[in-house]
Coordinates of C-alpha atoms in Angstrom, one line a residue:
Chain A
X1112 CA 89.1 63.7 100.4
X1113 CA 90.8 67.3 101.4
X1114 CA 89.3 70.0 103.5
X1115 CA 88.9 73.3 102.4
X1116 CA 89.0 76.8 104.8
X1117 CA 88.3 79.6 104.3
X1118 CA 91.0 82.8 105.3
X1119 CA 90.2 86.2 104.9
X1120 CA 93.5 88.7 104.4
X1121 CA 95.1 90.9 102.5
X1122 CA 99.1 89.6 103.0
X1123 CA 100.8 87.2 100.0
X1124 CA 103.4 86.6 102.4
X1125 CA 101.2 85.1 105.0
X1126 CA 98.6 83.4 103.0
X1127 CA 101.8 81.7 100.9
X1128 CA 103.5 80.7 104.8
X1129 CA 99.7 79.3 105.8
X1130 CA 98.7 77.6 102.6
X1131 CA 102.2 75.8 103.1
X1132 CA 101.6 74.6 106.6
X1133 CA 98.0 73.9 105.8
X1134 CA 98.7 71.4 102.7
X1135 CA 100.7 69.3 105.3
X1136 CA 98.0 69.0 107.6
X1137 CA 95.8 68.3 103.8
X1138 CA 94.3 71.3 104.2
X1139 CA 93.2 73.6 101.3
X1140 CA 93.0 77.1 102.5
X1141 CA 90.3 79.3 100.5
X1142 CA 91.3 83.4 100.4
X1143 CA 88.2 85.2 100.5
X1144 CA 87.2 88.4 100.0
X1145 CA 84.7 90.2 102.4
X1146 CA 86.0 92.9 104.3
X1147 CA 88.5 92.1 107.0
X1148 CA 87.5 94.5 110.2
X1149 CA 90.4 95.2 112.3
X1150 CA 89.4 97.2 115.7
X1151 CA 92.2 98.6 117.8
X1152 CA 93.7 97.2 120.8
X1153 CA 96.6 96.1 122.0
X1154 CA 95.8 92.5 122.3
X1155 CA 96.2 90.5 118.9
X1156 CA 93.5 88.2 120.1
X1157 CA 91.2 90.7 120.8
X1158 CA 91.8 92.4 116.8
X1159 CA 91.6 88.6 115.0
X1160 CA 88.5 87.1 117.2
X1161 CA 86.5 90.3 116.3
X1162 CA 87.8 89.9 112.2
X1163 CA 87.1 86.8 112.4
X1164 CA 83.8 86.8 113.9
X1165 CA 82.1 90.1 111.5
X1166 CA 84.0 87.7 108.6
X1167 CA 82.2 84.8 109.7
X1168 CA 78.3 86.9 109.4
X1169 CA 79.1 87.5 105.3
X1170 CA 81.1 84.1 104.6
X1171 CA 78.9 82.1 106.9
X1172 CA 81.5 78.9 106.5
X1173 CA 84.2 77.9 108.9
X1174 CA 87.4 80.3 108.3
X1175 CA 90.4 81.4 109.5
X1176 CA 91.8 85.3 110.8
X1177 CA 95.6 85.0 111.6
X1178 CA 97.1 88.9 113.0
X1179 CA 101.0 89.4 114.6
X1180 CA 102.5 91.5 115.6
X1181 CA 106.3 92.3 116.8
X1182 CA 106.8 93.3 120.4
X1183 CA 109.8 95.5 121.5
X1184 CA 111.0 94.5 125.2
X1185 CA 112.9 98.2 125.3
X1186 CA 110.3 100.2 123.6
X1187 CA 107.7 98.9 125.6
X1188 CA 105.8 96.4 123.7
X1189 CA 106.1 98.5 120.6
X1190 CA 105.2 98.5 117.6
X1191 CA 103.1 95.5 119.1
X1192 CA 99.7 94.9 117.3
X1193 CA 100.5 98.1 115.8
X1194 CA 103.1 96.5 113.0
X1195 CA 101.2 96.1 110.0
X1196 CA 100.3 99.3 110.1
X1197 CA 103.7 100.4 111.1
X1198 CA 105.2 98.5 108.6
X1199 CA 102.8 100.7 105.9
X1200 CA 104.3 103.6 107.3
X1201 CA 108.2 103.3 107.7
X1202 CA 109.4 100.1 107.6
X1203 CA 111.6 98.0 109.1
X1204 CA 114.3 101.6 109.1
X1205 CA 111.6 103.1 110.7
X1206 CA 112.3 100.1 114.1
X1207 CA 116.7 100.4 113.4
X1208 CA 115.7 104.1 113.8
X1209 CA 114.0 103.8 117.1
X1210 CA 116.7 101.2 118.3
X1211 CA 119.7 103.7 117.2
X1212 CA 121.8 103.2 119.9
X1213 CA 120.3 100.8 122.2
X1214 CA 121.7 97.2 122.7
X1215 CA 118.5 96.0 124.6
X1216 CA 117.4 94.0 121.8
X1217 CA 115.2 91.8 122.8
X1218 CA 111.6 91.0 121.6
X1219 CA 109.7 87.8 120.5
X1220 CA 107.0 87.6 117.5
X1221 CA 103.3 86.8 118.8
X1222 CA 100.7 85.1 115.9
X1223 CA 97.0 85.0 116.6
X1224 CA 94.8 82.3 114.3
X1225 CA 91.1 83.4 115.6
X1226 CA 89.1 80.3 114.1
X1227 CA 85.1 81.2 113.6
X1228 CA 82.2 79.3 112.5
X1229 CA 78.6 78.8 113.2
X1230 CA 79.1 75.7 115.5
X1231 CA 82.0 76.4 117.4
X1232 CA 82.2 80.5 117.2
X1233 CA 85.6 81.5 117.3
X1234 CA 88.3 79.8 118.9
X1235 CA 92.2 81.0 119.7
X1236 CA 95.1 80.3 119.3
X1237 CA 98.9 81.8 119.8
X1238 CA 102.3 80.8 119.3
X1239 CA 105.2 82.8 120.8
X1240 CA 108.8 83.7 119.7
X1241 CA 111.4 85.0 121.0
X1242 CA 114.5 86.0 119.7
X1243 CA 116.6 89.5 119.4
X1244 CA 116.2 92.5 116.6
X1245 CA 119.3 93.1 114.3
X1246 CA 121.1 96.3 113.8
X1247 CA 120.4 96.0 110.8
X1248 CA 118.5 94.8 107.3
X1249 CA 119.5 91.3 106.1
X1250 CA 117.7 88.0 103.9
X1251 CA 115.1 88.9 101.1
X1252 CA 112.8 86.1 102.5
X1253 CA 109.7 86.1 104.7
X1254 CA 107.3 89.9 105.0
X1255 CA 107.2 92.9 107.2
X1256 CA 109.7 92.9 110.1
X1257 CA 111.7 89.2 109.0
X1258 CA 115.2 91.3 107.8
X1259 CA 115.9 92.0 111.0
X1260 CA 114.4 89.5 113.8
X1261 CA 116.4 86.5 114.5
X1262 CA 115.0 83.7 116.3
X1263 CA 116.7 82.2 119.6
X1264 CA 119.4 80.0 119.1
X1265 CA 119.5 80.9 115.0
X1266 CA 122.5 83.3 113.3
X1267 CA 120.2 84.3 110.3
X1268 CA 117.2 86.3 110.8
X1269 CA 113.7 85.4 109.7
X1270 CA 114.4 86.7 105.6
X1271 CA 117.4 84.2 105.7
X1272 CA 115.3 81.4 105.7
X1273 CA 112.9 79.0 103.0
X1274 CA 109.1 78.9 104.3
X1275 CA 109.4 75.6 105.1
X1276 CA 112.7 76.5 107.4
X1277 CA 111.0 79.2 108.8
X1278 CA 107.5 77.5 109.6
X1279 CA 109.0 75.2 111.6
X1280 CA 110.5 77.6 113.8
X1281 CA 108.2 80.8 113.5
X1282 CA 104.9 82.3 115.9
X1283 CA 102.9 81.5 112.8
X1284 CA 103.6 77.9 112.2
X1285 CA 103.3 77.2 116.2
X1286 CA 99.9 79.0 115.9
X1287 CA 99.1 77.4 113.0
X1288 CA 100.1 73.8 114.3
X1289 CA 98.0 74.4 117.8
X1290 CA 95.0 75.2 115.8
X1291 CA 95.6 72.1 113.5
X1292 CA 95.0 69.7 116.9
X1293 CA 92.6 71.4 118.2
X1294 CA 90.6 71.3 114.9
X1295 CA 91.6 67.5 113.0
X1296 CA 90.7 66.3 117.1
X1297 CA 87.3 67.9 116.3
X1298 CA 86.4 67.8 112.7
Chain B
X2 CA 67.1 126.1 129.1
X3 CA 71.1 124.5 128.4
X4 CA 71.6 122.0 125.2
X5 CA 73.2 118.3 126.5
X6 CA 75.2 116.5 123.6
X7 CA 76.8 112.9 125.1
X8 CA 80.7 112.7 124.4
X9 CA 82.2 109.0 124.3
X10 CA 85.9 109.5 125.4
X11 CA 87.7 108.5 128.4
X12 CA 91.1 111.5 127.3
X13 CA 90.7 113.6 130.3
X14 CA 92.8 116.1 128.0
X15 CA 90.1 115.6 124.6
X16 CA 87.3 116.3 127.3
X17 CA 88.4 119.5 129.2
X18 CA 88.7 121.4 124.9
X19 CA 86.2 120.1 124.3
X20 CA 83.8 121.0 127.4
X21 CA 85.2 124.7 127.3
X22 CA 84.3 125.2 123.7
X23 CA 80.7 123.2 123.9
X24 CA 80.2 125.4 127.1
X25 CA 80.4 128.7 124.5
X26 CA 77.6 127.5 122.9
X27 CA 75.6 127.0 125.0
X28 CA 75.9 122.8 125.4
X29 CA 76.8 120.4 128.1
X30 CA 79.0 117.4 127.4
X31 CA 77.7 114.8 129.2
X32 CA 80.9 111.8 129.3
X33 CA 79.1 108.8 129.0
X34 CA 81.0 104.8 129.8
X35 CA 79.9 103.8 126.8
X36 CA 82.6 101.5 125.2
X37 CA 84.4 103.4 122.3
X38 CA 85.3 100.5 119.6
X39 CA 88.0 102.2 117.1
X40 CA 88.7 100.3 114.3
X41 CA 92.1 100.2 112.1
X42 CA 92.0 102.9 109.2
X43 CA 94.0 105.5 108.4
X44 CA 91.4 107.5 108.0
X45 CA 90.0 109.3 111.0
X46 CA 86.8 109.9 109.3
X47 CA 86.4 106.1 109.6
X48 CA 87.6 105.7 112.6
X49 CA 85.5 108.5 114.8
X50 CA 82.1 107.3 112.1
X51 CA 82.4 103.5 113.4
X52 CA 83.3 104.7 117.5
X53 CA 79.2 107.4 116.7
X54 CA 77.1 104.1 115.2
X55 CA 78.6 101.5 117.6
X56 CA 77.6 104.3 120.3
X57 CA 74.7 105.3 119.1
X58 CA 73.4 101.3 118.7
X59 CA 74.1 101.9 123.2
X60 CA 73.0 105.6 124.3
X61 CA 70.7 105.7 121.6
X62 CA 70.4 109.6 122.2
X63 CA 72.9 112.3 120.2
X64 CA 76.2 112.0 120.7
X65 CA 79.4 113.0 119.5
X66 CA 83.5 111.6 119.3
X67 CA 86.1 112.8 118.4
X68 CA 89.5 111.0 116.9
X69 CA 92.2 112.9 116.1
X70 CA 95.8 112.3 114.5
X71 CA 99.2 113.8 113.9
X72 CA 100.3 113.6 110.8
X73 CA 104.4 114.2 109.4
X74 CA 104.9 114.5 106.6
X75 CA 108.7 113.1 106.5
X76 CA 107.6 110.4 108.1
X77 CA 104.5 109.3 104.8
X78 CA 101.7 110.7 107.8
X79 CA 103.0 109.0 110.6
X80 CA 101.8 108.2 113.5
X81 CA 98.5 109.6 111.7
X82 CA 95.2 108.0 112.8
X83 CA 97.6 105.7 115.8
X84 CA 98.7 108.8 116.7
X85 CA 96.8 107.4 120.3
X86 CA 98.6 104.3 120.4
X87 CA 101.9 105.7 119.5
X88 CA 102.1 108.4 121.9
X89 CA 100.7 105.3 124.9
X90 CA 103.9 103.1 123.6
X91 CA 107.0 105.8 123.0
X92 CA 105.7 109.6 123.5
X93 CA 106.7 112.5 122.5
X94 CA 110.6 111.1 122.6
X95 CA 109.8 108.3 120.3
X96 CA 108.7 111.0 118.1
X97 CA 111.7 113.1 117.9
X98 CA 113.4 110.2 117.7
X99 CA 112.1 109.2 114.2
X100 CA 112.8 112.8 114.0
X101 CA 116.0 112.9 114.7
X102 CA 118.7 114.3 111.5
X103 CA 115.6 115.6 109.8
X104 CA 114.9 119.0 108.9
X105 CA 111.5 118.5 107.4
X106 CA 109.6 119.2 110.4
X107 CA 106.2 120.1 108.3
X108 CA 103.4 118.7 110.1
X109 CA 99.9 118.4 111.2
X110 CA 97.3 117.7 113.3
X111 CA 93.6 116.7 112.3
X112 CA 90.3 116.4 114.6
X113 CA 87.3 114.4 113.2
X114 CA 84.0 114.3 114.9
X115 CA 81.4 113.0 114.0
X116 CA 77.8 113.4 115.6
X117 CA 75.3 110.8 115.7
X118 CA 71.6 110.6 116.5
X119 CA 69.0 108.4 115.5
X120 CA 67.5 110.8 113.4
X121 CA 70.3 111.7 111.1
X122 CA 72.9 108.9 111.8
X123 CA 76.4 109.8 111.4
X124 CA 77.8 113.1 110.2
X125 CA 81.2 113.9 110.3
X126 CA 83.4 117.6 110.9
X127 CA 86.9 118.2 110.3
X128 CA 90.0 120.7 111.4
X129 CA 93.0 120.9 110.2
X130 CA 96.0 123.1 112.0
X131 CA 98.8 123.0 110.1
X132 CA 102.7 123.5 111.6
X133 CA 106.1 121.7 112.6
X134 CA 107.4 119.2 115.2
X135 CA 109.8 121.5 117.3
X136 CA 113.7 120.0 118.5
X137 CA 112.4 119.1 122.0
X138 CA 109.6 119.5 124.6
X139 CA 108.6 122.5 125.4
X140 CA 105.1 123.5 127.5
X141 CA 103.4 121.1 130.0
X142 CA 99.9 122.6 128.9
X143 CA 97.3 120.6 126.6
X144 CA 98.1 116.8 125.5
X145 CA 99.6 114.1 123.7
X146 CA 101.9 115.7 121.1
X147 CA 101.1 118.9 122.3
X148 CA 105.1 119.7 124.0
X149 CA 106.4 119.3 120.4
X150 CA 103.8 120.7 117.6
X151 CA 104.3 124.1 116.4
X152 CA 100.9 125.8 114.9
X153 CA 102.6 127.9 111.5
X154 CA 102.7 131.2 112.8
X155 CA 102.6 131.0 116.1
X156 CA 106.6 130.3 118.4
X157 CA 104.4 128.8 121.5
X158 CA 103.9 124.9 121.2
X159 CA 100.3 123.6 122.2
X160 CA 101.7 122.3 125.6
X161 CA 102.8 126.6 125.9
X162 CA 99.4 128.0 125.4
X163 CA 96.1 127.7 127.5
X164 CA 93.3 125.7 126.8
X165 CA 91.1 128.8 125.3
X166 CA 94.6 129.9 122.9
X167 CA 94.7 126.2 121.6
X168 CA 90.9 125.9 121.3
X169 CA 91.0 129.4 119.0
X170 CA 93.2 127.7 116.3
X171 CA 93.4 124.2 117.3
X172 CA 92.1 121.5 114.7
X173 CA 89.9 120.4 117.5
X174 CA 88.9 123.8 117.9
X175 CA 88.1 124.5 114.0
X176 CA 85.6 121.0 114.1
X177 CA 84.2 121.8 116.5
X178 CA 83.5 125.0 115.4
X179 CA 82.2 123.3 112.2
X180 CA 80.0 120.6 114.0
X181 CA 78.4 123.7 116.7
X182 CA 77.4 126.0 113.0
X183 CA 75.6 123.1 111.2
X184 CA 73.8 121.4 114.7
X185 CA 72.6 125.3 115.8
X186 CA 71.1 125.6 112.6
X187 CA 69.1 122.3 112.5
X188 CA 68.5 122.0 116.0

């Protein structure tokens, strides 16, 4: 019998990637429309934990929340935990403008998955992928800042990869694998 | 007898301005060190209200929270409700970089004061001041984005004004005046 888990997100791209990952492990993710309370914090762990905990109080069933961000070294970690806000306002072009004339392009994507259940409380799993910021937009896959992020060891941006290919190397894929190992060992 | 009100902030510049305003009306602001819970939202009203409400649960005495942001038209309202986060990461120079080559410089500062007490719940008061983004940093007063904001009808940036002068025209001064009128009529 397939296990099910609730997920709190309004981001379709995120849902596509996580659902695909989950299915590989025999888990079905079921979106729930409870509001996602997001606090302001430098730490994705804090944001995801709060969101999972407040959602749990409403859903009262095991669920996950995923939060991620792009941390650019020369921009002091910006946009970091505010990535989706910045993306909504100024998109990838805003980042390219902030990076104009800068040759230090090191960056990493970080993903945090917070699992919450009435039995376990909140557990957090992280994944990080290092890479660099492209000089121009490339590719149409993925979502968010994918068209300007080139993971280390690759020539392509995340947006030039298929969902499966991206999931094998991405921060989100890594965090999800850590979560699922723990989950399958315990439930 | 002087009335006292608690204030939740870790921003010294904000405290200086608000204390000075409050004293004109015979009110003493007393900082409290309870944590300020800040949610992510486009709306300063939402952020300030949540913060005031959660602080009230701990302080259990009348208090205010002030939240403000700089909304730049050509940047689609950025940095807006994320102004202090952006300021910490990239400062005024980050804004000037995003504005490079742009001649549309219209912007406004908005301030929201949330008052919370066990008797009244949460009440919100807003102040807005229109102006433009300077082409370079000017002045050493104020805090945050003050050195690049020129209020309409003035030649100076906020950072080139004294505390009193700024308080007479600023978004924070306007919001506080609205609050204090209501407060003095009701208490």
